[in-house]
mmCIF file of C-alpha atoms in Angstrom:
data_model
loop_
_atom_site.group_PDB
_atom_site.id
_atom_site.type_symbol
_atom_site.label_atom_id
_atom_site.label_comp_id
_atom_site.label_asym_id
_atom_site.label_seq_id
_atom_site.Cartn_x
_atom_site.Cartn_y
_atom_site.Cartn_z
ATOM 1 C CA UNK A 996 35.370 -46.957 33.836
ATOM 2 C CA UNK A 997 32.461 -45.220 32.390
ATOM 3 C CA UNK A 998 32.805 -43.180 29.553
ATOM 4 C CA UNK A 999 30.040 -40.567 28.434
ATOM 5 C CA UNK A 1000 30.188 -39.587 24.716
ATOM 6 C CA UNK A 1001 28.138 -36.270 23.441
ATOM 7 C CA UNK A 1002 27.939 -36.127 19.822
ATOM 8 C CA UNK A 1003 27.939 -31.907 19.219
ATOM 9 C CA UNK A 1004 26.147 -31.152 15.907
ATOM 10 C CA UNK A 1005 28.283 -29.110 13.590
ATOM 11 C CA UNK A 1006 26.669 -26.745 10.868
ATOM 12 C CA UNK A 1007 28.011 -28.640 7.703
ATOM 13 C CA UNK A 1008 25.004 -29.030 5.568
ATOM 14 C CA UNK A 1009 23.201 -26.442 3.526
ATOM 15 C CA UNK A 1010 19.678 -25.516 3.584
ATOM 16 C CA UNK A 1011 17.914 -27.190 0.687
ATOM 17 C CA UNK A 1012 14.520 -25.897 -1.277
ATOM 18 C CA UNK A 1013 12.130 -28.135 -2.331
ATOM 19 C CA UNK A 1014 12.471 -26.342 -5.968
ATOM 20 C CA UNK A 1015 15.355 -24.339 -7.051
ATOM 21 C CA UNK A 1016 13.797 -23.098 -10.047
ATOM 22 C CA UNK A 1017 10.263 -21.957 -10.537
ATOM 23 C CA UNK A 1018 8.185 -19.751 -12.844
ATOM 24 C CA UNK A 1019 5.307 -17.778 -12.384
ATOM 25 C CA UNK A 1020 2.534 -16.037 -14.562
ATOM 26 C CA UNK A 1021 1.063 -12.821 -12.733
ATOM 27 C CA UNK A 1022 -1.231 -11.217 -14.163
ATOM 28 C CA UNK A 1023 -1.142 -7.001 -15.035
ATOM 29 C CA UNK A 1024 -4.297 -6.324 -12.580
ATOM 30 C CA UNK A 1025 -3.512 -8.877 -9.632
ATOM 31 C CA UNK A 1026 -3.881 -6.649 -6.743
ATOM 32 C CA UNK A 1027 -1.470 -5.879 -4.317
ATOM 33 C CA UNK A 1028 -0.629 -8.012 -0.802
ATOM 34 C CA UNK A 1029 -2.174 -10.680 -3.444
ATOM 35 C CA UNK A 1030 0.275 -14.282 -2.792
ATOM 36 C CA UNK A 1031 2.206 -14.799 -6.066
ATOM 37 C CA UNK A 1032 3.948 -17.994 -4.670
ATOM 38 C CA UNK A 1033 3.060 -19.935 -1.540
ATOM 39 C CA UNK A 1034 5.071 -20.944 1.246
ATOM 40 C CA UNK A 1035 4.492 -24.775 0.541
ATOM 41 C CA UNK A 1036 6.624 -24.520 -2.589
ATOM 42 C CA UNK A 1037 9.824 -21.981 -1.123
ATOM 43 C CA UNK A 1038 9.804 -23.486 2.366
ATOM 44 C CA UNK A 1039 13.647 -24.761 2.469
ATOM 45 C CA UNK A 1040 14.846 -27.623 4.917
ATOM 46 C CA UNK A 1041 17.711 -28.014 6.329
ATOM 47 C CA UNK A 1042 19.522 -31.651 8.350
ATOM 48 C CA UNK A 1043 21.041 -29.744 10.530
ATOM 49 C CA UNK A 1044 17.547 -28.456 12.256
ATOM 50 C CA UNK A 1045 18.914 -25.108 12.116
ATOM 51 C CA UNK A 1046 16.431 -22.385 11.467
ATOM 52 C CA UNK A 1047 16.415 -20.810 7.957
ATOM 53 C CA UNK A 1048 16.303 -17.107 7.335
ATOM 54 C CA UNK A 1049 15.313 -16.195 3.943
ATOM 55 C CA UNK A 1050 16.103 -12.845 1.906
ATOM 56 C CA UNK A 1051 14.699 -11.854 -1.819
ATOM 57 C CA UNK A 1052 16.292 -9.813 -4.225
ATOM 58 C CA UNK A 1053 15.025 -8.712 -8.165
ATOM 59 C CA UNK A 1054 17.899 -9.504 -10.435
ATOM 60 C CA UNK A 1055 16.264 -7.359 -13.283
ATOM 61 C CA UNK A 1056 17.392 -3.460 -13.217
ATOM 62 C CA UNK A 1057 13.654 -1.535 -12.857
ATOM 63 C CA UNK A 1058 12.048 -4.412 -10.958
ATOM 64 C CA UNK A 1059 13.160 -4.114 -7.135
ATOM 65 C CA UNK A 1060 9.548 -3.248 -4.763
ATOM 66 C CA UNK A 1061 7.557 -4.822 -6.521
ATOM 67 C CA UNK A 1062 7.537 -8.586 -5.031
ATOM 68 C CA UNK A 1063 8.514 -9.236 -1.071
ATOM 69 C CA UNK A 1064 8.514 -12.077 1.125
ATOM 70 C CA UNK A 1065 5.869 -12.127 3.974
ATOM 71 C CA UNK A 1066 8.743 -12.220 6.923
ATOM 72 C CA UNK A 1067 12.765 -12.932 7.486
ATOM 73 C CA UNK A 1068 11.404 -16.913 8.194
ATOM 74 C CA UNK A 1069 8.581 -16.868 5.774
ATOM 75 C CA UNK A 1070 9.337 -17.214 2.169
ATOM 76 C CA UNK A 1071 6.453 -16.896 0.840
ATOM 77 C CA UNK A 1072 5.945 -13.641 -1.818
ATOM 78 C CA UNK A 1073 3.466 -11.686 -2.918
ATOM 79 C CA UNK A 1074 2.787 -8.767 -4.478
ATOM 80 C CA UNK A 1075 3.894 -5.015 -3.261
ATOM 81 C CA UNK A 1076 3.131 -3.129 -5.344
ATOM 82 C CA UNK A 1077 0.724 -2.291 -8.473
ATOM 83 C CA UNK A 1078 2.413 -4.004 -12.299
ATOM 84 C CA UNK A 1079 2.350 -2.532 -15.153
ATOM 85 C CA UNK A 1080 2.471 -4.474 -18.156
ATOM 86 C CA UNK A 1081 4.061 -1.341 -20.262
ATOM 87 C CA UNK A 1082 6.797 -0.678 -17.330
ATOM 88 C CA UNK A 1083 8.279 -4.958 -17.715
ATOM 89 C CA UNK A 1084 6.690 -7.770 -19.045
ATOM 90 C CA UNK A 1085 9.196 -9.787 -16.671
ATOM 91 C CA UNK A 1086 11.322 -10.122 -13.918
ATOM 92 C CA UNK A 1087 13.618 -12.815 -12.079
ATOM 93 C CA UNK A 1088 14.134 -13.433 -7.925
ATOM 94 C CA UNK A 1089 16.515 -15.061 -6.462
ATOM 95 C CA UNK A 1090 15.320 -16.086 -2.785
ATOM 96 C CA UNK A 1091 17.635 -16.960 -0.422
ATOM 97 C CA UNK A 1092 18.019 -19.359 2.418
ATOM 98 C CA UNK A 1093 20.521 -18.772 5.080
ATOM 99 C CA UNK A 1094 21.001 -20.989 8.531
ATOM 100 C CA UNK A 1095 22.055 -18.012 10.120
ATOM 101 C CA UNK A 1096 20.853 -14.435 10.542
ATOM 102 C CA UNK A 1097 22.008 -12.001 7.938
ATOM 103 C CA UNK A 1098 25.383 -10.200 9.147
ATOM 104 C CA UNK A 1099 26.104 -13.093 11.387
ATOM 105 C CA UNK A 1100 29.730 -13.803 12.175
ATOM 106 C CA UNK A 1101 29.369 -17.787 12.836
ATOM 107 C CA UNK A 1102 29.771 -20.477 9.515
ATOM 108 C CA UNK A 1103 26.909 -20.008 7.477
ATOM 109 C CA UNK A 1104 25.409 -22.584 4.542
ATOM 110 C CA UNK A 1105 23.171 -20.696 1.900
ATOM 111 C CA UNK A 1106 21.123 -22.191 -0.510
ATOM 112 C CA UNK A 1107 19.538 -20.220 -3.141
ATOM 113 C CA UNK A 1108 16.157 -20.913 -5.489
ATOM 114 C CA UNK A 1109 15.587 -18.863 -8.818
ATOM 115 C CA UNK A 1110 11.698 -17.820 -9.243
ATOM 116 C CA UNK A 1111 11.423 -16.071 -13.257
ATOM 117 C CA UNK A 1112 8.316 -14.173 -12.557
ATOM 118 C CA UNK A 1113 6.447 -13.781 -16.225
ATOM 119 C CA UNK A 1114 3.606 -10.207 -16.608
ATOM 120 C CA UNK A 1115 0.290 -11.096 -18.237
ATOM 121 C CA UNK A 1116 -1.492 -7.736 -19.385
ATOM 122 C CA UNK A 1117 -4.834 -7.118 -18.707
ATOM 123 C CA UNK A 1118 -8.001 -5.698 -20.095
ATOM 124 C CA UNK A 1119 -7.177 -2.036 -18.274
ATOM 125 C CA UNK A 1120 -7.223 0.791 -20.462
ATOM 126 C CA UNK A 1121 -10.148 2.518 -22.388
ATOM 127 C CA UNK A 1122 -9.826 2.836 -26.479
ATOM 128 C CA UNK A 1123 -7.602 5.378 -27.501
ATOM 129 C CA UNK A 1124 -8.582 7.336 -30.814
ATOM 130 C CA UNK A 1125 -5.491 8.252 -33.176
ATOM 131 C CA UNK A 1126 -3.785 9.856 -33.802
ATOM 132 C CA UNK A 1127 -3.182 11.062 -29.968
ATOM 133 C CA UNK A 1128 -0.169 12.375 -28.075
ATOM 134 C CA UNK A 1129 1.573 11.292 -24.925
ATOM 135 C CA UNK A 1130 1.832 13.237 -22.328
ATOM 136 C CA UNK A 1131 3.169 10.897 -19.803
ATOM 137 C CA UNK A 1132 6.604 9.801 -19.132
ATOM 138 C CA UNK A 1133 5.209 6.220 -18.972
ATOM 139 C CA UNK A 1134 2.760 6.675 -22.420
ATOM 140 C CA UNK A 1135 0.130 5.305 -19.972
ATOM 141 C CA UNK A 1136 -1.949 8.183 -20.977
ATOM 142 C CA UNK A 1137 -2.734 9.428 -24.893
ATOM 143 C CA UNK A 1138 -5.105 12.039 -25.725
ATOM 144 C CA UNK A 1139 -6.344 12.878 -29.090
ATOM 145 C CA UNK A 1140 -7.430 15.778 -30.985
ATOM 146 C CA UNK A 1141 -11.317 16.739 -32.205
ATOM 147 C CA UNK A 1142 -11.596 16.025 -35.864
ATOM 148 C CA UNK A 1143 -13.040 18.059 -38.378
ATOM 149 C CA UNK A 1144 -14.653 18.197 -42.056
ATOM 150 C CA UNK A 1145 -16.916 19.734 -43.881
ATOM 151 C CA UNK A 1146 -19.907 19.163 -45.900
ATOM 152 C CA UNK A 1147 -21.773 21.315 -48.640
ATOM 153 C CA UNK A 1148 -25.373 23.021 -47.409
ATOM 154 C CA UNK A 1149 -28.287 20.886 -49.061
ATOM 155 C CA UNK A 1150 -26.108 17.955 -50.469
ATOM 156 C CA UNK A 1151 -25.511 14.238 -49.402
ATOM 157 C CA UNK A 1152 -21.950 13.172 -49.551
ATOM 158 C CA UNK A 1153 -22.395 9.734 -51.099
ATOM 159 C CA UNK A 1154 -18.631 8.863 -49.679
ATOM 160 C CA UNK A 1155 -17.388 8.056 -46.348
ATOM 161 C CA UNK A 1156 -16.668 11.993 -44.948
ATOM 162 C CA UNK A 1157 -12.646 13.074 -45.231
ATOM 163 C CA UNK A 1158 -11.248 14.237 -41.708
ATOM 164 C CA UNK A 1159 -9.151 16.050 -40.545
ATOM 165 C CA UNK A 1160 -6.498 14.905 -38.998
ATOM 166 C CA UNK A 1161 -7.479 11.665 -40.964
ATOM 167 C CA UNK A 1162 -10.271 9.156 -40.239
ATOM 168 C CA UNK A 1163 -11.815 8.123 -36.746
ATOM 169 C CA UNK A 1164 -10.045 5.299 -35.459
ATOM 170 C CA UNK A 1165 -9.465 3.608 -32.088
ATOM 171 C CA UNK A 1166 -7.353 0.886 -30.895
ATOM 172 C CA UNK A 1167 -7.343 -1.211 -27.744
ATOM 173 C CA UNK A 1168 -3.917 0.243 -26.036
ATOM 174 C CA UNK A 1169 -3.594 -3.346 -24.061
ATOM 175 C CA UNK A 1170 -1.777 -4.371 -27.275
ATOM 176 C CA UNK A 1171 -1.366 -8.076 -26.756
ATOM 177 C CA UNK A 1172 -5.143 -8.644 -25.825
ATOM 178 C CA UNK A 1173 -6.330 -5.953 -29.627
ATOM 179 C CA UNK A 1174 -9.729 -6.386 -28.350
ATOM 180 C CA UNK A 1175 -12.480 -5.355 -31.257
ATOM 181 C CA UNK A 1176 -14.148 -2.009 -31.126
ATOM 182 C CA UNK A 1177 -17.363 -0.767 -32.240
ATOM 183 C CA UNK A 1178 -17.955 2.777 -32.916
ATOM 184 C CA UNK A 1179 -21.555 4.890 -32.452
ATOM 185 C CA UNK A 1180 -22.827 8.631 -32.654
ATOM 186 C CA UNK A 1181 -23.792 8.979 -29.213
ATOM 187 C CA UNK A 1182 -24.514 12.882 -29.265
ATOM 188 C CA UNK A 1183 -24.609 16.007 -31.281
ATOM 189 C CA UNK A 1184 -26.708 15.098 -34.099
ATOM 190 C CA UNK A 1185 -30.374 15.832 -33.435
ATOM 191 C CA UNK A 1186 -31.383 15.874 -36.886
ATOM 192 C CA UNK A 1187 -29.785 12.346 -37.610
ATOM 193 C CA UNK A 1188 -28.075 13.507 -40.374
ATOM 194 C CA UNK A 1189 -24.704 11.292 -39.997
ATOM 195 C CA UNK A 1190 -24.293 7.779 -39.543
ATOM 196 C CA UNK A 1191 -20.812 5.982 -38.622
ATOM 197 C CA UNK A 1192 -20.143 2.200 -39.525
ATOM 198 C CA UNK A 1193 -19.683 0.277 -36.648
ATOM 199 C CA UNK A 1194 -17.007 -1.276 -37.763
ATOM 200 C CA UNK A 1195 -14.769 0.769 -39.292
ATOM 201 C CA UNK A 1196 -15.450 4.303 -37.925
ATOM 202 C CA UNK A 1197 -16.498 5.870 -41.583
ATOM 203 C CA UNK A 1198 -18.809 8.885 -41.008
ATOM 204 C CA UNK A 1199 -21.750 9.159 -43.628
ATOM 205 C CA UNK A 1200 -24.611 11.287 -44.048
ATOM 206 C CA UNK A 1201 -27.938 10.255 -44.158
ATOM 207 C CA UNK A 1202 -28.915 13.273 -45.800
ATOM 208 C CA UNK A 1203 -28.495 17.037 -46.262
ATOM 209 C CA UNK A 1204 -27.723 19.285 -43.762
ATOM 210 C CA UNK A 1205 -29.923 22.578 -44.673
ATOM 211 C CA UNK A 1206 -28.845 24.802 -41.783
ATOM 212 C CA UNK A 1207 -25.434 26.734 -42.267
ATOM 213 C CA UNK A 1208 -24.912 25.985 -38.524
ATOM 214 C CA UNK A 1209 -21.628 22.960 -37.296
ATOM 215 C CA UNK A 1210 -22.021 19.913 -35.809
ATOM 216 C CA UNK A 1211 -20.437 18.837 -32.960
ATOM 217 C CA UNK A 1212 -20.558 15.317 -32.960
ATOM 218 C CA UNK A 1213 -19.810 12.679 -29.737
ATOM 219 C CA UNK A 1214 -18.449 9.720 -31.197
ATOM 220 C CA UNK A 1215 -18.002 6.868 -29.030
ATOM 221 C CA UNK A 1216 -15.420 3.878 -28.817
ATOM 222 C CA UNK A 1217 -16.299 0.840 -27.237
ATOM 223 C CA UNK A 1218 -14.919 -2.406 -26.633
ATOM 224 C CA UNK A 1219 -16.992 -5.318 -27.680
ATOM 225 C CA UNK A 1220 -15.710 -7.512 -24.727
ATOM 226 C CA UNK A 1221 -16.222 -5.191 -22.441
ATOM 227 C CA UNK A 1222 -18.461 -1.632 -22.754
ATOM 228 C CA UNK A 1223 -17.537 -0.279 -19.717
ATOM 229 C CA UNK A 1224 -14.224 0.299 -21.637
ATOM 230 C CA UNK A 1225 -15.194 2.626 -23.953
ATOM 231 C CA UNK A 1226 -13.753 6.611 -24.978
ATOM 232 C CA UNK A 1227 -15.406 9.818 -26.632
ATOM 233 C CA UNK A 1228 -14.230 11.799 -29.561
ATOM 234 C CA UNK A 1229 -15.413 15.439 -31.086
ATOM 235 C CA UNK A 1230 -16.085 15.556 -34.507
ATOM 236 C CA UNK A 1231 -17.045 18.777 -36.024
ATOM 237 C CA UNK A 1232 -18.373 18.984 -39.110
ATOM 238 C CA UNK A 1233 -18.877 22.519 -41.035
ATOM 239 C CA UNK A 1234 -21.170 23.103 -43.167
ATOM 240 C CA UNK A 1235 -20.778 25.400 -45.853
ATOM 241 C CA UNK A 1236 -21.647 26.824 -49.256
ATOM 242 C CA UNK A 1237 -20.505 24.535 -52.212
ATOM 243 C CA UNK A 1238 -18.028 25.791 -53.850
ATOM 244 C CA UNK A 1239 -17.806 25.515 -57.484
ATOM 245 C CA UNK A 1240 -15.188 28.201 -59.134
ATOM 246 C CA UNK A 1241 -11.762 28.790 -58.307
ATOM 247 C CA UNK A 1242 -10.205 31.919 -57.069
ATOM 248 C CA UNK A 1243 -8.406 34.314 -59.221
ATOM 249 C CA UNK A 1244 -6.304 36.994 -58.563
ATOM 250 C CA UNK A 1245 -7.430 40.538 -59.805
ATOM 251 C CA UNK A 1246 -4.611 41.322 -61.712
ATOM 252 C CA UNK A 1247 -1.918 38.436 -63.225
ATOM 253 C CA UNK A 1248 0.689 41.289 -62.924
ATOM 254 C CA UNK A 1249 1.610 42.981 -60.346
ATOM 255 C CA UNK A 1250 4.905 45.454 -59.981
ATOM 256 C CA UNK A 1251 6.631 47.100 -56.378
ATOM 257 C CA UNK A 1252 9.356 49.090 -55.748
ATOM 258 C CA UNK A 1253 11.735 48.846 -52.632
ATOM 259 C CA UNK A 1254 14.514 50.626 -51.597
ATOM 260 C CA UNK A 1255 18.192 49.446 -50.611
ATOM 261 C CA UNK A 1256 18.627 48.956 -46.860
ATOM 262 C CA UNK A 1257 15.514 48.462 -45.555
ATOM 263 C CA UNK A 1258 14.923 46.989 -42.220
ATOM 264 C CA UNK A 1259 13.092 43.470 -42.454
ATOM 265 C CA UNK A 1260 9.465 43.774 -42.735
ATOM 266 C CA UNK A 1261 9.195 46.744 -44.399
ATOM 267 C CA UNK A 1262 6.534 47.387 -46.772
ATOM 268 C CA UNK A 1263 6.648 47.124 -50.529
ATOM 269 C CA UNK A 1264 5.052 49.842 -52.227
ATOM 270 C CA UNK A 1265 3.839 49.951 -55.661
ATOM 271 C CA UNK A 1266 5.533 50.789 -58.589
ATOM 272 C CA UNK A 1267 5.051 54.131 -59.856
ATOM 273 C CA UNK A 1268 3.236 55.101 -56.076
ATOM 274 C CA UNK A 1269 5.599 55.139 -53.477
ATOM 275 C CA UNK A 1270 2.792 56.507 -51.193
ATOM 276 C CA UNK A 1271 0.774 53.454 -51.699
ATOM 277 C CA UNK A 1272 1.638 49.640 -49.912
ATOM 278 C CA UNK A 1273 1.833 47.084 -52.561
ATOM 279 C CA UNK A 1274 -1.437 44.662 -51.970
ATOM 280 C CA UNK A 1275 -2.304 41.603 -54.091
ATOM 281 C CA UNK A 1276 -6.359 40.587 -53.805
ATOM 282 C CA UNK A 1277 -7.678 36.900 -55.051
ATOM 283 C CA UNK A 1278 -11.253 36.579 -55.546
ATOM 284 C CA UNK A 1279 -13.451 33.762 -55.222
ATOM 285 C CA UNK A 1280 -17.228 34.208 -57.452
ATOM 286 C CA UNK A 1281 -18.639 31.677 -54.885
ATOM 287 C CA UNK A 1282 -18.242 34.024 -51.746
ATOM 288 C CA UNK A 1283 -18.447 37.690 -53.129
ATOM 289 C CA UNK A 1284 -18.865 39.131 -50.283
ATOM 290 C CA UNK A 1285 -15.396 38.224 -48.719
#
């Protein structure tokens, strides 16, 4: 008697990765359909010669789209769609590996492999001068308001300018990377009266400014690393007529009259004149004419 044995293959081993736990640096400006990890080192095996179907899911809230696999039996991921190092700074997959098709009703062995993706920022944003406002939901975007000053007709100012709303300063808004920036007039001052310290943004003058007219001066930002980074600010600077005495009022006494139930905004009249609106006048000797 001759007795043939088959030996029938039953699915009792799981797919195994070659590594279960990885971790990757990506950095901010990597661009997108870029690989972030190759097949070689997700590919999972499995004794059972079954063919693996893999699925990837972002186990950080805010991070789902922005890393895929390449297909259902090709593990290997890549990029979606454009970081931002402001949005996360990191995220963690988990990559499956199933031996049968998602939704599948036969036994299926899953393996899964852990990949803690980590968000390098980049050298992508211009200098910002402060202070500034956002006006983004994402503060990706922070635009700043001119300064101002003044300086008295015919004199130097043998201290750094005061501005308003305080002194010119930029920063480099990739935080982590704080690359140095050098500051230069770069328009609005024919004459070359002003001067700004490359360094530290102080604006000077080199000397007097003997027209009554402003300057609008283009001050520019740049980064040292890089000067195709680089942003403008307005600075105006007024010039004016020096002033050297204090206002005073005309009288240091001054008596009105109002009656009871008046509606608000109602003028005060003077006392002793009902027909006449109560007005108090300062004086300045340095601008009669006003």
């Amino acid at each position: 008697l001759e007795i043939l044995v088959t030996i029938l293959n039953v699915n009792d081993n799981s797919p195994v990765f070659t590594q279960e736990n990885l971790t990757k640096v990506v950095p901010e400006d990597t661009k997108v359909n870029t690989t972030v990890v190759p097949r070689e080192e997700l590919s999972a095996s499995d004794a059972d010669l079954d063919t693996i179907f893999y699925e990837l899911t972002a186990s950080v809230p805010g991070t789902d789209g922005y890393f895929a696999i390449k297909g259902v039996n090709n593990p290997e991921i890549y990029l979606q769609k454009a970081l931002d190092y402001e949005t996360f700074q990191w995220t963690t997959l988990v990559l499956y590996a199933r031996d049968r098709p998602v939704g599948s009703t036969d036994l299926t062995q899953t393996a899964t492999a852990t990949i803690n993706i980590s968000i390098e920022q980049a050298d992508t944003r211009a200098p910002w001068f402060l202070p500034c406002s956002f006006i983004n939901m994402d503060r990706s975007i922070c635009i700043s308001s001119p300064y101002t000053g003044r300086v008295n007709i015919s004199e130097v100012s043998v201290e750094p300018l005061t501005l308003e709303p305080g002194p010119i300063h930029a920063v480099d808004p990739d935080y982590t990377l704080n690359e140095k920036i050098l500051y230069s007039i770069v328009g609005g001052d024919p004459d070359n009266i002003f001067s700004v310290d490359a360094d530290t943004g102080n604006l000077t003058m080199n000397k007097p400014a003997t027209s009554p007219d402003s300057y609008l001066l283009q001050v520019m930002a740049t980064q040292v690393n890089n000067i195709q980074k680089y942003s403008i600010a307005c600075v105006e600077i007024k010039v004016i007529n020096k002033s050297e005495n204090a206002p005073y009022f005309e009288s240091r006494t001054y008596n009105g009259t109002v009656s009871t139930g008046l509606a608000p905004r109602s003028f005060v009249f003077q006392a002793g004149d009902p027909s006449n609106p109560l007005m108090i006048r300062a004086l300045d000797e340095d601008f009669p004419n006003v």
